[in-house]
Coordinates of C-alpha atoms in Angstrom, one line a residue:
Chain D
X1091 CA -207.7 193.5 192.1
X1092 CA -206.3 196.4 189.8
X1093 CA -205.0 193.9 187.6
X1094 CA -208.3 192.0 187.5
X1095 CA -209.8 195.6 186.5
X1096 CA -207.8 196.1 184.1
X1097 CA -208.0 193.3 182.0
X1098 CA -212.1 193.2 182.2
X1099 CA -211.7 196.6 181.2
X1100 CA -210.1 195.6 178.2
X1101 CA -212.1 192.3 177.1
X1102 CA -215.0 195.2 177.1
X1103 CA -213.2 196.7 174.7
X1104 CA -212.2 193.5 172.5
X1105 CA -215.9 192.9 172.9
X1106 CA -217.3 196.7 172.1
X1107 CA -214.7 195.7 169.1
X1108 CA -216.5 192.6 167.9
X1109 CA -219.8 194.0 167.6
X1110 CA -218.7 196.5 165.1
X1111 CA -217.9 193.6 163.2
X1112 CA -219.4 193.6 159.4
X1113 CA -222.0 191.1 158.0
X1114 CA -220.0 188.3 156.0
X1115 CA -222.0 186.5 153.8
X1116 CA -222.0 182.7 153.5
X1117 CA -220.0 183.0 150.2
X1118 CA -217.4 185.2 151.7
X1119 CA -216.1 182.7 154.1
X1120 CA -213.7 180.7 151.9
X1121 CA -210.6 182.5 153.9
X1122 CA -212.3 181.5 157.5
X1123 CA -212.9 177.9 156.5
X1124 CA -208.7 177.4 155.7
X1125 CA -207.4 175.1 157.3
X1126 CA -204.5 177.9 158.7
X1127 CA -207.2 179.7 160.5
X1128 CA -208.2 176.7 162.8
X1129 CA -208.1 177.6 166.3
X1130 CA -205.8 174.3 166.7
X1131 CA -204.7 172.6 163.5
X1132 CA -203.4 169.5 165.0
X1133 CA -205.2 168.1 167.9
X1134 CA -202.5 165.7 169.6
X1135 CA -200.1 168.7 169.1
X1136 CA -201.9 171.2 171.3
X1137 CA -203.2 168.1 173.4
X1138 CA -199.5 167.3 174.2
X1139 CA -198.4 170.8 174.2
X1140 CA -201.0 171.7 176.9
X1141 CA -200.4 168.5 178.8
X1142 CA -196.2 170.1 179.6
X1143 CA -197.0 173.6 180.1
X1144 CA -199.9 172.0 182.6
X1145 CA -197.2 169.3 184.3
X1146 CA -194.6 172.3 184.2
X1147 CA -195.4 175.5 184.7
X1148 CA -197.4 177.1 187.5
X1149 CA -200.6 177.5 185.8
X1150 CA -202.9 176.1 183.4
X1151 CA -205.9 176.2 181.3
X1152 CA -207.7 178.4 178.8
X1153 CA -210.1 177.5 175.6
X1154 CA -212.1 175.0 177.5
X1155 CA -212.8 173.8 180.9
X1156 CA -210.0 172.2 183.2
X1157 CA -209.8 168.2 182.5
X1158 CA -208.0 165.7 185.1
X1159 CA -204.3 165.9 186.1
X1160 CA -201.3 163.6 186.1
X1161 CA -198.5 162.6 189.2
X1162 CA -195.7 165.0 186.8
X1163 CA -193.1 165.6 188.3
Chain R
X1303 CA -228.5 176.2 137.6
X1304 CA -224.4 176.6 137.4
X1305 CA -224.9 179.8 139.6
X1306 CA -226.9 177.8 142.3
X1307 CA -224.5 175.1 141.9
X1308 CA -221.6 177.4 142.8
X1309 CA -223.3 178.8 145.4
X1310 CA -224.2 176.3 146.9
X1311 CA -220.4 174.9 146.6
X1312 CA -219.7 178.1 148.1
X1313 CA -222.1 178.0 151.1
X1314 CA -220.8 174.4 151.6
X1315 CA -217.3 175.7 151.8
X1316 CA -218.5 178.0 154.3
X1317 CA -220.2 175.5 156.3
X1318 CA -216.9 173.6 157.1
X1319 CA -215.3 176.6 158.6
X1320 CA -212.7 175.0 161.2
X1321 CA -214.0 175.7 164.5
X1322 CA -215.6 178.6 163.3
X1323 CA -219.3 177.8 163.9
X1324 CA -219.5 173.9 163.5
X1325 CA -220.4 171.8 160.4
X1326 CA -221.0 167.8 160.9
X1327 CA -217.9 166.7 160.0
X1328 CA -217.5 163.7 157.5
X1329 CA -214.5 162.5 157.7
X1330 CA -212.8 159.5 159.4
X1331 CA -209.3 160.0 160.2
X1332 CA -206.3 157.8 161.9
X1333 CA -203.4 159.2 163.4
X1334 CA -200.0 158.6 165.3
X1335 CA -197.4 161.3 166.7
X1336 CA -194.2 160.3 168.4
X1337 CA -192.3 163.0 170.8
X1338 CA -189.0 163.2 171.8
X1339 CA -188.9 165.5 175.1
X1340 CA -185.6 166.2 177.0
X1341 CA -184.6 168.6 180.0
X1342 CA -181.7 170.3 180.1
X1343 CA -179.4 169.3 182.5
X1344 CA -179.6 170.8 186.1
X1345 CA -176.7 173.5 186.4
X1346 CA -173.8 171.4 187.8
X1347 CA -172.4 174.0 190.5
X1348 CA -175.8 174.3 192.0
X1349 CA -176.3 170.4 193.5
X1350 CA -174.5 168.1 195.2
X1351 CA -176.2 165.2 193.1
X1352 CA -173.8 163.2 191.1
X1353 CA -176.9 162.6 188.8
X1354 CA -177.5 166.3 186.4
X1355 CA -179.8 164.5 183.7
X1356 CA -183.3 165.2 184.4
X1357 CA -186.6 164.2 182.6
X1358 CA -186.6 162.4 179.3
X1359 CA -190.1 161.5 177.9
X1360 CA -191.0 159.5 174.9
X1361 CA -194.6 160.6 174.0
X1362 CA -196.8 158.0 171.6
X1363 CA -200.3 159.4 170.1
X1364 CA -202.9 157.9 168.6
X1365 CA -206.0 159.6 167.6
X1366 CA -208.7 158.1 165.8
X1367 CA -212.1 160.4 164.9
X1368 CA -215.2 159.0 162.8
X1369 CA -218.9 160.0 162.1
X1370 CA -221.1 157.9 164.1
X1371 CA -225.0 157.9 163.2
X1372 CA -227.8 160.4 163.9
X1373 CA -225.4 163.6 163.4
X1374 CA -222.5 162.4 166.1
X1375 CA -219.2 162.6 165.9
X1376 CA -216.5 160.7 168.0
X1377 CA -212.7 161.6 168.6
X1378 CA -210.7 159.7 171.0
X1379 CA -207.0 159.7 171.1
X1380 CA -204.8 157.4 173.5
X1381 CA -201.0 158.7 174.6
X1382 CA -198.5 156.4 176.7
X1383 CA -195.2 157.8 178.0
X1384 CA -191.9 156.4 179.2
X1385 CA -190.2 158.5 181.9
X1386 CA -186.7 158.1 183.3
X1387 CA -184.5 160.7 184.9
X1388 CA -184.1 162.9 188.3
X1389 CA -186.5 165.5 189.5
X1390 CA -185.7 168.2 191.8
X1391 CA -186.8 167.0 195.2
X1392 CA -186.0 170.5 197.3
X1393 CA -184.2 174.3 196.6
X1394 CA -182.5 175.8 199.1
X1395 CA -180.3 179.1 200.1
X1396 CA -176.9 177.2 201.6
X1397 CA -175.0 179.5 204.4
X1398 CA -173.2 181.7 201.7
X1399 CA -176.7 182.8 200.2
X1400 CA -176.6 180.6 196.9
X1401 CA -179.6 178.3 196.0
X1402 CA -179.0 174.5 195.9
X1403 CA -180.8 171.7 194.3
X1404 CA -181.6 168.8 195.8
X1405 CA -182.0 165.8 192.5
X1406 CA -183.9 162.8 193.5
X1407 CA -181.0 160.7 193.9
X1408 CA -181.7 157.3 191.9
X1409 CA -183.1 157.4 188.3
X1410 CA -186.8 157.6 188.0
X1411 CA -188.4 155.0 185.4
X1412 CA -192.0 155.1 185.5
X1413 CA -194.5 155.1 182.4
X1414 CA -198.5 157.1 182.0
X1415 CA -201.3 155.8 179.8
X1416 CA -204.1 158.6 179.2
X1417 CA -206.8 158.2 177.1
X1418 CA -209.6 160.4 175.9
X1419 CA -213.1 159.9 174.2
X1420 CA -215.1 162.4 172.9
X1421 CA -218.5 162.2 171.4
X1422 CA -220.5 165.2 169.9
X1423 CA -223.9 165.7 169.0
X1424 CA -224.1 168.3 166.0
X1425 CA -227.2 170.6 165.6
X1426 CA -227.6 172.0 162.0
X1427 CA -230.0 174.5 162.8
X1428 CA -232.4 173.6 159.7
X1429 CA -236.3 174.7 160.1
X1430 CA -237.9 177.4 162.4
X1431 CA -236.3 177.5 166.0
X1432 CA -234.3 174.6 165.5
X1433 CA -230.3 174.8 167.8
X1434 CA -227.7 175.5 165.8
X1435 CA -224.7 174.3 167.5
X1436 CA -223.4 171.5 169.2
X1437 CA -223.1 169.4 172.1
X1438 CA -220.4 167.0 173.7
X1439 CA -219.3 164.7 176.2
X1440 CA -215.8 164.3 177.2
X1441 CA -214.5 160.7 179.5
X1442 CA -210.6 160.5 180.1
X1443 CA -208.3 158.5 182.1
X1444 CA -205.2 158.4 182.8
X1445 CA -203.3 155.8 184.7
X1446 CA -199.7 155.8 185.8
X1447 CA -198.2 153.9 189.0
X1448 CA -198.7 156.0 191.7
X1449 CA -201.7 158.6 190.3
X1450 CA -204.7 157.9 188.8
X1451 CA -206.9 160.0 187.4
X1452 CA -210.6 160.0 185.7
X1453 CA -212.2 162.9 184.4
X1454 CA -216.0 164.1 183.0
X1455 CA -216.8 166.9 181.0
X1456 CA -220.0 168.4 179.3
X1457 CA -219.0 171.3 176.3
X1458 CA -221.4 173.1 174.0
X1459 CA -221.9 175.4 171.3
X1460 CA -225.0 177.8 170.4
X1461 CA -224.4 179.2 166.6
X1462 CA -226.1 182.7 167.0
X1463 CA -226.8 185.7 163.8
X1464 CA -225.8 183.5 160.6
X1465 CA -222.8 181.8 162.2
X1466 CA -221.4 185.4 163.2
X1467 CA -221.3 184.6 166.8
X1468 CA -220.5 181.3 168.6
X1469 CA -221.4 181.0 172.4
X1470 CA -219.2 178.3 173.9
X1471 CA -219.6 176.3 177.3
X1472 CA -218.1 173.6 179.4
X1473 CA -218.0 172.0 182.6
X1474 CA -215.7 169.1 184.2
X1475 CA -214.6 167.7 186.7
X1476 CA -211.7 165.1 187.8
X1477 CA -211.3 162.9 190.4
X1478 CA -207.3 162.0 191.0
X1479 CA -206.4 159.2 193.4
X1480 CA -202.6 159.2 194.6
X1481 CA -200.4 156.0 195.8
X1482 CA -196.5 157.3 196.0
X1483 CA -194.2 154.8 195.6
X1484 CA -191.7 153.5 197.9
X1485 CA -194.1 154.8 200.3
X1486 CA -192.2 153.5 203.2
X1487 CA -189.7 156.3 202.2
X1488 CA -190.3 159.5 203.7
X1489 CA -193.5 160.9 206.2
X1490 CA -194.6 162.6 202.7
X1491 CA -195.2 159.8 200.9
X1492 CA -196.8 157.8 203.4
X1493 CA -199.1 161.0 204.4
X1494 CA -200.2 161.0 200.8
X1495 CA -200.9 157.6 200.2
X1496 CA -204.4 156.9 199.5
X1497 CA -205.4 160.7 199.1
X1498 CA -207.4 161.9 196.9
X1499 CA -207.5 165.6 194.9
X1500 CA -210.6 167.0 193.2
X1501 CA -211.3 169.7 190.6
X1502 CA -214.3 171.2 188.9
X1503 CA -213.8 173.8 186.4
X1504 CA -215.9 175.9 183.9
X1505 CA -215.3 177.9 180.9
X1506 CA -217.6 180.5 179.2
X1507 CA -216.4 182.4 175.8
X1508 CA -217.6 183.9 173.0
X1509 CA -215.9 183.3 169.3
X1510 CA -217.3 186.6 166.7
X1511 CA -216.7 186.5 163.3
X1512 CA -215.3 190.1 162.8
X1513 CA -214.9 190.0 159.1
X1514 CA -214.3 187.8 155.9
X1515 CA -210.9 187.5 157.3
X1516 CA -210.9 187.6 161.2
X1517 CA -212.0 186.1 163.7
X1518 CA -211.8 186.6 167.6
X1519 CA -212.9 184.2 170.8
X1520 CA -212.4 185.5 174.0
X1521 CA -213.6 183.8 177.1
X1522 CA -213.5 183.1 181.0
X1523 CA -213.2 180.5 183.2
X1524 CA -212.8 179.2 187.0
X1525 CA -211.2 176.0 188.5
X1526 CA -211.5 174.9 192.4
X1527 CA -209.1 172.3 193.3
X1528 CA -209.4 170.5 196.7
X1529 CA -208.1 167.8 198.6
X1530 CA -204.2 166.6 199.0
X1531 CA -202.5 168.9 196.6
X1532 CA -198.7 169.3 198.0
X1533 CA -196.1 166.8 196.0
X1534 CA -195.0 164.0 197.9
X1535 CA -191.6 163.4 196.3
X1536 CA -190.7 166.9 197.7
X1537 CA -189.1 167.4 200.8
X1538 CA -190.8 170.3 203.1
X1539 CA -193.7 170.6 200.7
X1540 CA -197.1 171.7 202.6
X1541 CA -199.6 173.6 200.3
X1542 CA -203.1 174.8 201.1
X1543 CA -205.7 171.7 200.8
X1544 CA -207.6 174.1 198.0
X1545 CA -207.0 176.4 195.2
X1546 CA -209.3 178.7 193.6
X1547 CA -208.2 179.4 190.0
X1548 CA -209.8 182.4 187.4
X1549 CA -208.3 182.8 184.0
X1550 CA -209.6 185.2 181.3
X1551 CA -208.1 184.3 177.9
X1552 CA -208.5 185.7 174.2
X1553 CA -207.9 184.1 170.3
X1554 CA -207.5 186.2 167.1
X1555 CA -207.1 184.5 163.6
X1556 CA -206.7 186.8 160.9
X1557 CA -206.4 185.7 157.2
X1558 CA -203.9 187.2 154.8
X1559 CA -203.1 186.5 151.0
X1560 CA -199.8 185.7 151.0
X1561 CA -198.8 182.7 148.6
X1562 CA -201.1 180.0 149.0
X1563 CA -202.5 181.9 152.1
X1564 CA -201.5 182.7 155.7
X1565 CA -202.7 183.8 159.2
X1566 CA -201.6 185.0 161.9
X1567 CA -202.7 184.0 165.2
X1568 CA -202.3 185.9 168.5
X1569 CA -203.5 184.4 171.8
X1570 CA -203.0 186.2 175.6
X1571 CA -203.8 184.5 178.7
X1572 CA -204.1 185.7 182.0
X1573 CA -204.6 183.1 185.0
X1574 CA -205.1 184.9 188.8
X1575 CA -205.3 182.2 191.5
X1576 CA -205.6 181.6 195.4
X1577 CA -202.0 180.7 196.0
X1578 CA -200.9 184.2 195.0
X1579 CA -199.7 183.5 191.3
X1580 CA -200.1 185.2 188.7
X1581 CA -199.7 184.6 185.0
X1582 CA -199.7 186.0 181.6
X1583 CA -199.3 184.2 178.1
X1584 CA -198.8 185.0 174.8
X1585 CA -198.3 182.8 172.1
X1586 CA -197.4 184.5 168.7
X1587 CA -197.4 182.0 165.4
X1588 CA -197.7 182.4 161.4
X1589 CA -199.3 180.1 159.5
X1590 CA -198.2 179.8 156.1
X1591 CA -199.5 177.8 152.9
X1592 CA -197.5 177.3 150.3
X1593 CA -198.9 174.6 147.5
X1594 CA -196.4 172.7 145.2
X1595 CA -198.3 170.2 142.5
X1596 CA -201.1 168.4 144.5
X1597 CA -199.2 169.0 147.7
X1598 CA -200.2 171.3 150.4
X1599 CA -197.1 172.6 152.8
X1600 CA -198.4 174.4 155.9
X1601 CA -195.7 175.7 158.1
X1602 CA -196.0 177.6 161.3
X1603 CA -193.5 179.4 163.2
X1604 CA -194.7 180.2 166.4
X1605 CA -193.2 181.6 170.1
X1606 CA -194.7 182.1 173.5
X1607 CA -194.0 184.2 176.3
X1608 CA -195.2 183.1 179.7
X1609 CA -194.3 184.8 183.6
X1610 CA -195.6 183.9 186.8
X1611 CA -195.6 185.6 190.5
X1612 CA -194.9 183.4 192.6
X1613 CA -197.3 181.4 195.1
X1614 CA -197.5 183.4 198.5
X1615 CA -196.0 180.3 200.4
X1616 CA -192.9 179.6 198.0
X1617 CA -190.0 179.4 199.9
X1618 CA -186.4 178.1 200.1
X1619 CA -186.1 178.8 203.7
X1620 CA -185.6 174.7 204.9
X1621 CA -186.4 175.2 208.2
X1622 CA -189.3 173.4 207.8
X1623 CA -191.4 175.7 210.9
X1624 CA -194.0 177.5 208.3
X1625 CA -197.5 175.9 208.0
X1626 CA -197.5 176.1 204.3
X1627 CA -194.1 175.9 202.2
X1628 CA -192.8 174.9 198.8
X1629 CA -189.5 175.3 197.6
X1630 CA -191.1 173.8 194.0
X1631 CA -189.8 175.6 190.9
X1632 CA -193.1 175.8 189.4
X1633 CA -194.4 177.7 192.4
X1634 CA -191.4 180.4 192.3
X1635 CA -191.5 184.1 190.1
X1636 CA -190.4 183.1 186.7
X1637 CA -190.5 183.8 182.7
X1638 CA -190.2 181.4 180.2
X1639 CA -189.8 181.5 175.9
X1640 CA -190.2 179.4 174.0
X1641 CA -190.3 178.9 170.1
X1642 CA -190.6 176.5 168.0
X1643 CA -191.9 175.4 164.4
X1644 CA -193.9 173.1 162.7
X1645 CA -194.5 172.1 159.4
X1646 CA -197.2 169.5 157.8
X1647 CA -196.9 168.4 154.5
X1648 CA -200.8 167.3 153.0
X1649 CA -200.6 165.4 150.0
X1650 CA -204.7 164.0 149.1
X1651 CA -205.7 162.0 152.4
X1652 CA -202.2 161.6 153.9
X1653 CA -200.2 164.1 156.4
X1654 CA -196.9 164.1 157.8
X1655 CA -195.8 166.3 160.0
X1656 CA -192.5 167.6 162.0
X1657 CA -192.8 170.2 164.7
X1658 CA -189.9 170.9 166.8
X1659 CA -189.9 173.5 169.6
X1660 CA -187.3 174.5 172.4
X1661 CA -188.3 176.4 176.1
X1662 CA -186.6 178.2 177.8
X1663 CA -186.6 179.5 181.5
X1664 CA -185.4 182.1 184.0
X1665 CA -186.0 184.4 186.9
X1666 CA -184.5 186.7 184.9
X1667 CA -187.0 186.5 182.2
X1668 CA -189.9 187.9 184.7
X1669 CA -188.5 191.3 182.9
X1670 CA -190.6 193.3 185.8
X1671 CA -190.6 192.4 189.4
X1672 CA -187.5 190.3 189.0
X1673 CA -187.0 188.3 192.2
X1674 CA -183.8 188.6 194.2
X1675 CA -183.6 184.7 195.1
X1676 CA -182.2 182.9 191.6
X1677 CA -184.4 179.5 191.0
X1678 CA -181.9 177.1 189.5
X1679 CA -184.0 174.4 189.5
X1680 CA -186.0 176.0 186.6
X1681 CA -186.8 173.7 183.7
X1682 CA -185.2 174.0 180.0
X1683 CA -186.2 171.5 177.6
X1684 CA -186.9 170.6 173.9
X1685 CA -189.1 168.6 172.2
X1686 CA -188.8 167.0 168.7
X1687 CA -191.8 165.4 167.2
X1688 CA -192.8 163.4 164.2
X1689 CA -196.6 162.7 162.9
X1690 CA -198.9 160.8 160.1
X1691 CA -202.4 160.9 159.3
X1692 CA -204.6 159.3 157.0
X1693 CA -208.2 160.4 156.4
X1694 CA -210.8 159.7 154.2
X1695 CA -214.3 160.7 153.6

């Protein structure tokens, strides 16, 4: 439960973080719209790479909601 | 009328920002990716199995993504493996206090087929009170001898202050249907045969555009898993009939100029569950630009720290008396690294990539809380892949 604590504690601050963000103007995006800044440049490669860590490690998720599973072993 | 022209170039260049409050995409793209996975060899003086060699996997992709009409946009992608090799099957202390492996004695050969559609409806936002955002649909399957599974999944997106803020959504839910082979085998298998597992899981975040050159999502989500959920091809393996899962999770992307560009992107992950584990990620990567002629080189270094507790019932105590025991690596207290890099060459419509990356895990690796028990069973492996794309407007 401390843990759990903890770690809201500090998404509030990530969050009291973001809203002190600046105004960016449409015309000041050209560095957010490269293609490097992409949460996931290559689809099948975080598709794959998700679909190990879930088959082999203990847990899984994150980014979006949970799909279905596989019979890894 | 140049200045409105560049402007609008400029607001257009905005508009496709990738993931980064969604534009309709135009583009139709086709793709294949082939991966090479291999396991490390279990450590020899730790089984009595004449077999060492577990899993090697050969991964094919294939993604295809195109406009449809009326502002949707569909991305599917299909993958088939081939699987062969041995798979732990039980770890246990012997009498002089050393853990042993149990391998699965015969070679597994066995082969998966997954595939994933994906339609999404885009909302421009244009006139007074109109959404700006998206929403999507998400179908897969995936279908392999002895487990099936189908999935369903609703995501969406609300673009909020001038494409500062993003609110994100999803729901899904999975339906898995399980037939063990060789059935006839073991009491496990034959217990298992015809059960079913369950999941429905939802995610909430929220992606903030910090400044002309950053940008952070963090977000939260929960996953409830019921119904047979133990592994059948391991002896001595009784788990709870239903795990409750809550993960809190956090992306940054920050832009600097360096050569043709570069970011830096720093992601953390923590995952609490009701089996007692608990986990922390961190994946650490650079992504550079570099452009030579007409050709685009993007390559990304990148390496990942993960640790686990272990589940409250993990145990390599064979007696087989407890109501609820697992010997299973994946269950145990852990740390893993891994690193890797990839690199994609863009040259007009056309992409080929290489990405290789190599994981790495021990008990040793938890850092803190280092368990006493080793866990040799612990997977190492490395996977080499090789990708091409070709899109067009």
């Amino acid at each position: 439960m401390k843990h759990i604590t903890y770690r809201i504690l500090g998404l509030c601050t990530l969050i009291l973080m973001a809203t002190a963000c600046t105004t960016v103007q449409p015309w000041e995006r050209g560095s957010l719209a490269q293609d490097m800044m992409a949460w996931q440049a290559d689809a099948m490669k975080g598709s794959l790479d998700n679909h190990i860590h879930f088959a082999k490690e203990g847990t899984s998720g994150g980014g979006s909601a949970a799909g279905g599973g596989c019979g890894c072993n | 009328m140049k200045a409105k022209n560049s402007l609008a170039a400029l607001a257009a260049v905005a508009a496709a920002m990738p993931g980064h409050a969604d534009p309709v995409p135009t583009e139709k793209a086709i793709s294949y990716r082939f991966s090479e996975y291999q396991e490390g060899e279990i450590p020899e003086n730790r089984t009595f199995s004449p077999v060492l060699e577990r899993y090697n996997i050969e991964v094919h992709q294939l993604g295809y993504r195109r406009p449809l009409s009326g502002n949707w946009y569909l991305r599917s992608e299909m993958q088939y493996e081939t699987m062969s090799g041995a798979s732990p099957m039980q770890t246990y202390q012997n009498t002089d206090g050393q853990s042993v492996v149990l391998m699965s004695g015969a070679s597994i050969e066995e082969s998966r087929f997954d595939l994933k559609l994906s339609p999404t409806r885009y909302f421009d936002g244009t006139g007074k009170g109109a959404i700006d955002g998206t929403l999507g649909g998400t179908l897969a399957l995936s279908t392999e001898n002895d487990y099936n599974s189908v999935s369903l999944g609703v995501d969406a997106t609300l673009n909020l202050f001038d494409k500062h803020t993003t609110l994100l959504g999803s729901i899904s839910t999975s339906y898995d249907m399980l037939a063990p082979t060789d059935a006839i085998l073991s009491e496990s298998r034959q217990a298992a045969d015809g059960q079913v597992k369950r999941s429905i899981s939802i995610y909430e975040g929220v992606s903030q555009v910090i400044n002309k050159a950053t940008v952070l999502q963090i977000g939260g989500g929960f996953t409830r898993l019921t119904g047979y959920l133990s592994d059948p091809y391991k002896l001595e393996d009784r788990r709870p009939d239903d795990r409750t899962q809550f993960l809190l999770d956090s992306r940054l992307r920050r832009y600097y100029k360096v050569l043709s560009g570069a970011a830096i992107h720093l992601d953390y992950r923590y995952i609490s569950d009701s089996w007692g584990i608990h986990s922390n990620t961190i994946d650490l990567a650079w992504a550079q630009k570099m452009s030579a002629g007409r050709m685009d080189i993007f390559l990304t270094p990148s390496v990942r720290y993960y640790r686990q507790t272990e589940a409250s019932f993990y145990s390599m105590d064979a007696s087989g008396d407890e109501m609820f025991t697992s010997s299973d690596y994946r269950l145990s207290s852990y740390g893993a690294v891994s690193a890797g890099v990839e690199a994609r060459f863009v040259y007009g419509g056309f992409q080929l990539s290489v990405d290789w990356q190599q994981y790495v895990a021990d008990e040793e690796m938890m850092l803190l809380q280092i368990p006493d028990e080793e866990a040799p069973a612990l997977v190492n492996y490395s996977i080499l892949s090789i990708g091409v794309e070709y899109r067009r407007e």
